[in-house]
Coordinates of C-alpha atoms and ligand atoms in Angstrom, one line a residue:
X6 CA -9.3 -14.7 -23.3
X7 CA -10.0 -11.2 -22.3
X8 CA -8.0 -8.2 -23.4
X9 CA -6.4 -7.8 -20.1
X10 CA -5.4 -11.5 -19.9
X11 CA -3.7 -11.1 -23.3
X12 CA -1.8 -8.0 -22.1
X13 CA -0.7 -9.8 -19.0
X14 CA 0.4 -12.8 -21.0
X15 CA 2.5 -10.6 -23.2
X16 CA 4.4 -9.2 -20.2
X17 CA 8.2 -9.0 -20.2
X18 CA 9.3 -11.8 -17.8
X19 CA 12.2 -14.0 -19.0
X20 CA 15.7 -12.8 -18.1
X21 CA 16.4 -12.8 -21.9
X22 CA 13.5 -10.5 -22.7
X23 CA 14.4 -8.1 -19.8
X24 CA 18.1 -8.0 -20.6
X25 CA 17.4 -7.5 -24.2
X26 CA 14.8 -4.8 -23.8
X27 CA 16.7 -2.7 -21.3
X28 CA 20.3 -3.5 -22.4
X29 CA 21.2 -5.3 -19.2
X30 CA 23.7 -8.1 -18.4
X31 CA 21.9 -11.4 -18.9
X32 CA 23.8 -13.3 -16.2
X33 CA 23.0 -10.5 -13.7
X34 CA 19.3 -10.5 -14.6
X35 CA 19.2 -14.3 -14.3
X36 CA 20.7 -14.0 -10.8
X37 CA 18.2 -11.4 -9.7
X38 CA 15.3 -13.3 -11.1
X39 CA 16.2 -16.2 -8.9
X40 CA 15.9 -14.0 -5.8
X41 CA 12.6 -12.2 -6.8
X42 CA 10.4 -12.7 -9.8
X43 CA 10.6 -10.2 -12.6
X44 CA 7.5 -9.1 -14.6
X45 CA 6.5 -5.9 -16.4
X46 CA 3.2 -5.4 -18.3
X47 CA 3.7 -4.0 -21.8
X48 CA 1.4 -1.1 -20.7
X49 CA 3.6 -0.2 -17.7
X50 CA 6.8 -0.7 -19.8
X51 CA 5.4 1.8 -22.3
X52 CA 5.4 4.5 -19.6
X53 CA 9.2 4.3 -19.3
X54 CA 10.7 7.4 -21.0
X55 CA 14.3 6.6 -20.3
X56 CA 16.6 4.3 -18.5
X57 CA 16.6 5.0 -14.7
X58 CA 13.4 7.1 -14.7
X59 CA 10.8 6.8 -11.8
X60 CA 8.8 4.2 -13.7
X61 CA 11.9 2.2 -14.8
X62 CA 13.3 2.0 -11.3
X63 CA 10.1 0.5 -9.8
X64 CA 10.1 -2.6 -12.0
X65 CA 13.4 -3.1 -13.8
X66 CA 15.8 -5.2 -11.7
X67 CA 19.0 -3.7 -10.3
X68 CA 22.1 -5.6 -9.2
X69 CA 21.8 -3.7 -5.9
X70 CA 19.0 -6.1 -5.0
X71 CA 21.6 -8.7 -4.4
X72 CA 23.5 -6.7 -1.8
X73 CA 24.2 -8.7 1.3
X74 CA 23.6 -7.9 5.0
X75 CA 21.0 -5.3 4.5
X76 CA 17.4 -5.6 5.6
X77 CA 15.4 -8.6 6.6
X78 CA 13.1 -11.2 4.8
X79 CA 10.2 -10.4 7.0
X80 CA 10.8 -7.1 8.7
X81 CA 7.3 -6.7 9.9
X82 CA 7.3 -10.2 11.3
X83 CA 4.0 -10.9 9.6
X84 CA 4.8 -14.6 9.9
X85 CA 4.5 -14.4 13.7
X86 CA 1.0 -12.9 13.5
X87 CA -0.1 -15.5 11.0
X88 CA -2.5 -18.1 12.5
X89 CA -3.1 -19.7 9.1
X90 CA -0.8 -19.1 6.1
X91 CA -3.3 -16.7 4.3
X92 CA -4.1 -14.5 7.3
X93 CA -2.1 -11.8 9.2
X94 CA -4.0 -10.9 12.3
X95 CA -2.1 -8.1 14.0
X96 CA -4.8 -5.5 15.0
X97 CA -7.8 -6.2 17.3
X98 CA -10.6 -5.9 14.7
X99 CA -9.2 -6.5 11.3
X100 CA -7.1 -8.9 9.3
X101 CA -5.0 -9.0 6.1
X102 CA -6.2 -11.9 3.9
X103 CA -3.6 -13.0 1.2
X104 CA -5.5 -14.6 -1.7
X105 CA -3.3 -14.3 -4.7
X106 CA 0.4 -15.0 -5.1
X107 CA 0.9 -13.1 -8.3
X108 CA 1.0 -9.4 -9.4
X109 CA 0.6 -7.7 -12.7
X110 CA 4.2 -6.5 -12.4
X111 CA 6.7 -7.0 -9.6
X112 CA 7.8 -3.9 -7.6
X113 CA 11.5 -4.3 -6.9
X114 CA 10.9 -2.8 -3.4
X115 CA 8.1 -5.1 -2.4
X116 CA 7.8 -5.7 1.3
X117 CA 6.5 -9.2 0.8
X118 CA 9.3 -10.3 -1.6
X119 CA 9.7 -13.4 0.5
X120 CA 6.3 -14.6 -0.5
X121 CA 4.9 -12.8 -3.5
X122 CA 5.3 -14.6 -6.8
X123 CA 5.7 -17.9 -5.0
X124 CA 2.6 -20.1 -5.2
X125 CA 3.8 -22.4 -2.6
X126 CA 3.8 -19.6 0.0
X127 CA 0.4 -18.0 -1.0
X128 CA -1.5 -21.0 -2.2
X129 CA -5.2 -21.1 -3.3
X130 CA -5.8 -24.0 -0.9
X131 CA -5.1 -21.6 2.0
X132 CA -8.0 -19.5 1.0
X133 CA -10.4 -21.9 2.6
X134 CA -8.5 -21.9 5.9
X135 CA -8.5 -18.1 5.8
X136 CA -12.3 -17.9 5.4
X137 CA -12.8 -20.4 8.2
X138 CA -10.5 -18.4 10.4
X139 CA -12.5 -15.2 9.8
X140 CA -15.8 -17.1 10.4
X141 CA -14.4 -18.3 13.8
X142 CA -13.3 -14.9 14.9
X143 CA -16.3 -12.6 15.6
X144 CA -14.0 -9.7 16.4
X145 CA -12.9 -9.4 12.8
X146 CA -15.1 -6.6 11.3
X147 CA -12.8 -5.5 8.5
X148 CA -11.1 -7.8 6.0
X149 CA -8.3 -6.5 3.8
X150 CA -8.0 -8.7 0.7
X151 CA -4.4 -8.6 -0.5
X152 CA -1.6 -10.8 -1.8
X153 CA 0.1 -10.5 -4.3
X154 CA -2.7 -8.8 -6.1
X155 CA -6.3 -10.0 -5.7
X156 CA -7.4 -8.4 -9.1
X157 CA -5.1 -10.9 -10.9
X158 CA -7.7 -13.5 -10.0
X159 CA -10.5 -14.2 -12.5
X160 CA -13.8 -12.5 -11.8
X161 CA -15.3 -15.9 -10.8
X162 CA -12.5 -16.7 -8.3
X163 CA -12.7 -13.2 -6.8
X164 CA -16.4 -13.3 -6.5
X165 CA -16.4 -16.6 -4.8
X166 CA -14.1 -15.1 -2.1
X167 CA -16.1 -11.9 -1.8
X168 CA -19.5 -13.7 -1.6
X169 CA -18.2 -16.1 1.1
X170 CA -16.8 -13.2 3.2
X171 CA -20.0 -11.2 2.7
X172 CA -22.0 -14.1 4.1
X173 CA -20.2 -13.8 7.4
X174 CA -22.4 -11.6 9.6
X175 CA -19.7 -10.0 11.7
X176 CA -17.7 -8.9 8.7
X177 CA -18.8 -5.2 8.3
X178 CA -16.4 -3.9 5.6
X179 CA -14.3 -5.4 2.9
X180 CA -11.2 -3.8 1.4
X181 CA -9.2 -4.8 -1.6
X182 CA -5.6 -3.7 -1.9
X183 CA -4.4 -3.7 -5.6
X184 CA -1.8 -2.2 -7.8
X185 CA -3.7 -3.4 -10.9
X186 CA -5.2 0.1 -11.7
X187 CA -1.6 1.3 -12.0
X188 CA 0.0 -1.7 -13.7
X189 CA -2.8 -3.1 -15.8
X190 CA -5.7 -0.7 -15.9
X191 CA -7.3 -2.7 -18.7
X192 CA -8.2 -5.3 -16.1
X193 CA -10.9 -2.9 -14.8
X194 CA -13.9 -3.9 -16.9
X195 CA -17.6 -3.3 -16.8
X196 CA -18.1 -7.0 -15.8
X197 CA -15.6 -6.6 -12.9
X198 CA -17.1 -3.4 -11.5
X199 CA -20.6 -4.8 -11.8
X200 CA -19.6 -7.8 -9.8
X201 CA -17.7 -5.8 -7.2
X202 CA -20.5 -3.5 -6.5
X203 CA -22.7 -6.4 -5.3
X204 CA -20.5 -6.7 -2.2
X205 CA -20.7 -3.2 -0.7
X206 CA -19.5 -1.7 1.6
X207 CA -16.4 -2.4 -0.4
X208 CA -13.3 -0.1 -0.3
X209 CA -10.3 -0.2 -2.4
X210 CA -6.7 1.0 -1.7
X211 CA -4.7 1.4 -4.9
X212 CA -0.9 2.0 -5.1
X213 CA 0.5 4.9 -7.2
X214 CA 4.0 6.2 -6.5
X215 CA 4.5 8.8 -9.2
X216 CA 2.4 11.4 -11.1
X217 CA 3.4 9.9 -14.5
X218 CA 1.5 6.7 -13.5
X219 CA -1.8 8.6 -13.7
X220 CA -2.5 8.2 -17.4
X221 CA -5.7 8.3 -19.4
X222 CA -5.9 4.5 -19.0
X223 CA -5.5 4.5 -15.3
X224 CA -7.9 7.5 -14.9
X225 CA -10.5 5.5 -16.8
X226 CA -10.1 2.5 -14.6
X227 CA -10.2 4.6 -11.4
X228 CA -13.3 6.5 -12.6
X229 CA -15.1 3.2 -13.3
X230 CA -14.3 2.0 -9.8
X231 CA -15.5 5.3 -8.3
X232 CA -18.7 5.2 -10.4
X233 CA -19.3 1.7 -8.9
X234 CA -19.5 3.4 -5.5
X235 CA -16.1 2.1 -4.3
X236 CA -14.3 4.6 -2.1
X237 CA -10.7 4.7 -3.3
X238 CA -7.7 5.4 -1.2
X239 CA -4.0 5.4 -2.2
X240 CA -0.9 4.0 -0.5
X241 CA 2.4 5.4 -1.7
X242 CA 5.8 4.1 -0.7
X243 CA 8.5 6.8 -0.2
X244 CA 11.2 5.8 -2.6
X245 CA 14.7 7.2 -3.3
X246 CA 15.0 8.7 -6.8
X247 CA 11.4 8.0 -7.5
X248 CA 9.2 10.3 -5.4
X249 CA 11.5 11.6 -2.6
X250 CA 10.9 15.3 -3.2
X251 CA 8.1 17.6 -2.2
X252 CA 7.1 18.8 -5.7
X253 CA 6.7 15.2 -7.1
X254 CA 4.7 14.1 -4.1
X255 CA 2.5 17.2 -4.1
X256 CA 1.7 16.6 -7.8
X257 CA 1.0 13.0 -7.2
X258 CA -1.5 13.7 -4.4
X259 CA -3.2 16.4 -6.3
X260 CA -3.5 14.3 -9.5
X261 CA -4.9 11.4 -7.4
X262 CA -7.7 13.7 -6.2
X263 CA -8.6 14.6 -9.8
X264 CA -9.3 10.9 -10.4
X265 CA -11.3 10.6 -7.2
X266 CA -8.7 8.8 -5.2
X267 CA -8.1 10.0 -1.6
X268 CA -4.4 9.7 -0.5
X269 CA -4.4 7.4 2.5
X270 CA -0.8 6.6 3.5
X271 CA 2.7 7.4 2.6
X272 CA 4.9 4.6 3.9
X273 CA 8.5 5.0 4.9
X274 CA 10.1 2.1 2.9
X275 CA 10.3 -1.0 5.0
X276 CA 13.6 -2.5 6.1
X277 CA 13.4 -5.4 3.5
X278 CA 16.4 -7.4 2.3
X279 CA 17.6 -6.2 -1.1
X280 CA 15.8 -2.8 -1.1
X281 CA 18.3 -0.5 0.7
X282 CA 18.9 1.4 -2.5
X283 CA 15.2 2.6 -2.3
X284 CA 15.3 3.8 1.3
X285 CA 15.4 7.5 2.3
X286 CA 15.9 9.1 5.7
X287 CA 12.9 9.7 7.9
X288 CA 13.7 13.4 7.9
X289 CA 12.9 13.3 4.1
X290 CA 9.5 11.9 4.8
X291 CA 8.8 14.5 7.5
X292 CA 9.9 17.2 5.0
X293 CA 7.5 15.9 2.4
X294 CA 4.6 15.9 4.9
X295 CA 5.4 19.5 5.9
X296 CA 5.4 20.3 2.2
X297 CA 1.9 19.1 1.8
X298 CA 0.1 20.1 5.0
X299 CA -1.3 23.6 4.6
X300 CA 0.3 24.1 1.2
X301 CA -2.4 22.1 -0.6
X302 CA -5.9 20.7 0.0
X303 CA -6.1 18.8 3.3
X304 CA -7.6 16.0 1.2
X305 CA -4.3 15.7 -0.6
X306 CA -2.4 15.0 2.7
X307 CA -2.1 11.3 3.6
X308 CA -0.7 10.1 6.9
X309 CA 3.0 9.4 6.9
X310 CA 3.6 6.1 8.7
X311 CA 6.4 3.6 9.5
X312 CA 5.3 0.0 9.6
X313 CA 7.4 -0.8 12.7
X314 CA 10.1 -3.4 12.3
X315 CA 9.3 -6.4 14.5
X316 CA 5.6 -6.2 14.0
X317 CA 4.6 -3.1 15.9
X318 CA 2.2 -2.0 13.2
X319 CA 1.8 1.3 11.5
X320 CA 3.0 4.3 13.5
X321 CA 2.2 7.8 12.3
X322 CA 5.0 10.3 12.1
X323 CA 4.1 14.0 12.4
X324 CA 6.4 16.9 12.4
X325 CA 6.5 19.0 15.6
X326 CA 3.7 21.5 15.2
X327 CA 3.2 21.7 19.0
X328 CA 6.0 23.7 20.6
X329 CA 4.8 23.5 24.2
X330 CA 1.7 22.7 26.3
X331 CA 1.1 24.2 29.8
X332 CA -2.0 24.7 32.0
X333 CA -2.4 28.2 30.4
X334 CA -1.6 27.8 26.8
X335 CA -0.6 25.7 23.8
X336 CA 2.1 27.2 21.6
X337 CA 2.0 26.0 18.1
X338 CA 3.7 26.5 14.7
X339 CA 1.6 26.7 11.6
X340 CA 2.4 25.3 8.2
X341 CA 4.4 28.4 7.3
X342 CA 6.5 28.3 10.5
X343 CA 4.6 31.2 12.3
X344 CA 3.9 30.8 16.0
X345 CA 0.3 30.9 17.4
X346 CA -1.0 30.5 20.9
X347 CA -4.2 28.8 22.0
X348 CA -5.4 29.6 25.6
X349 CA -6.4 26.5 27.6
X350 CA -9.7 26.3 29.3
X351 CA -9.5 27.0 33.1
X352 CA -9.9 23.8 35.1
X353 CA -9.5 23.5 38.8
X354 CA -7.0 20.6 38.8
X355 CA -5.0 19.6 35.8
X356 CA -2.7 16.7 36.1
X357 CA 0.9 18.0 35.7
X358 CA 2.2 15.4 33.3
X359 CA 0.3 13.0 31.1
X360 CA 2.5 10.9 28.9
X361 CA -0.3 10.0 26.5
X362 CA -4.1 10.3 26.5
X363 CA -6.1 7.4 27.8
X364 CA -6.4 4.2 25.7
X365 CA -9.5 2.2 25.1
X366 CA -10.0 -1.4 24.0
X367 CA -12.4 -2.3 21.2
X368 CA -15.0 -3.1 23.9
X369 CA -14.7 0.5 25.2
X370 CA -12.7 -0.4 28.3
X371 CA -10.2 2.0 29.5
X372 CA -6.7 0.7 29.7
Ligands
PLP3 C1 -1.8 -2.2 7.3 C2 -2.4 -3.3 7.9 C3 -3.7 -3.3 8.2 C4 -4.7 -2.2 8.0 O1 -4.4 -1.1 8.7 P1 -5.2 0.2 8.6 O2 -4.4 1.2 9.3 O3 -6.5 -0.1 9.2 O4 -5.4 0.6 7.1 C5 -4.2 -4.5 8.9 N1 -3.4 -5.5 9.1 C6 -2.1 -5.5 8.9 C7 -1.3 -6.7 9.2 C8 -1.5 -4.4 8.2 O5 -0.2 -4.4 7.9
SF4_4 S1 2.0 -5.0 -6.4 FE1 2.2 -5.0 -4.2 S2 2.5 -7.2 -3.6 FE2 2.9 -7.0 -5.8 S3 5.1 -6.7 -6.0 FE3 4.1 -4.6 -5.9 S4 4.1 -4.1 -3.7 FE4 4.5 -6.3 -3.9

């Protein structure tokens, strides 16, 4: 057994262990654990400084998860865009491929609470169907390997998936989405990165929500991945009481860059059942975006998106920097709120109103 497997095995997971460690009501913890699995690696638990801090809130269950009438099981309607159980095919040229039902620790705000942690919903036998689906769909040039967490699989299982995907000629890029560098950085070993780098171009999106998660251990893991030539991005979820203020987010984004991770998305928290206590207003998200853009490196500014309820996909939200556009000029506000004017080029005929710029299909056709 590898070190990381031993650490994972020693995770806190029974209601008794959890109630005992955090001084919670055992019956309540039992109830919550029936709704969504509980698990915390000893490494991540060791980052908790006090009850209710930003690390604690992400993984320690709260009775608010059982609140009724709030949120949906599948707010993004992923199940409607799922041609086979392991695939979500929503966008024209890329798919989400769910290969692992388990995670190193379970985020209490997880969007896929309905599936994650349940082997009957994300089953290894669906992996075959997923690979066949991708083979049969030449438009798929980008595969996002997700779950659950793909890095919970053994090196051998993961390699068998990567090598079969790599053998499909139309698959140009592979991406892995993982929270393991945050929850279980010991899992990033020489053996793993040497295997991963055989399957380039391979990208990885990690998931850090708070600057305190960037520790010497996670920095080591991220640097190993970067040294293997894997471009690293980060997806953060905007969470009440965890990272919903400008200074925390700015520090998180800046620290990510020091460990060679490029901030990619900040997600508005999805409308998921049992996660209302994590949701903030959208104004808060826009305020955070404005507190990043211009005030710190452009590299530290991710896109702020809402994954639209009902399956609309990710929609970027940008504060109003453009004040007005006319034939003569564009009036804009800069990051500090000062007004600037850009003169338009003189064209003989400019169409008066244009609701949005032209759209093109993947084949380059204008629609
Ligand atoms: C987020 C997501 C993707 C990837 O989107 P990008 O903007 O390309 O990172 C693909 N498919 C689904 C279903 C998604 O939710
Ligand atoms: S690591 Fe990802 S999939 Fe797993 S519980 Fe957290 S958000 Fe959900």
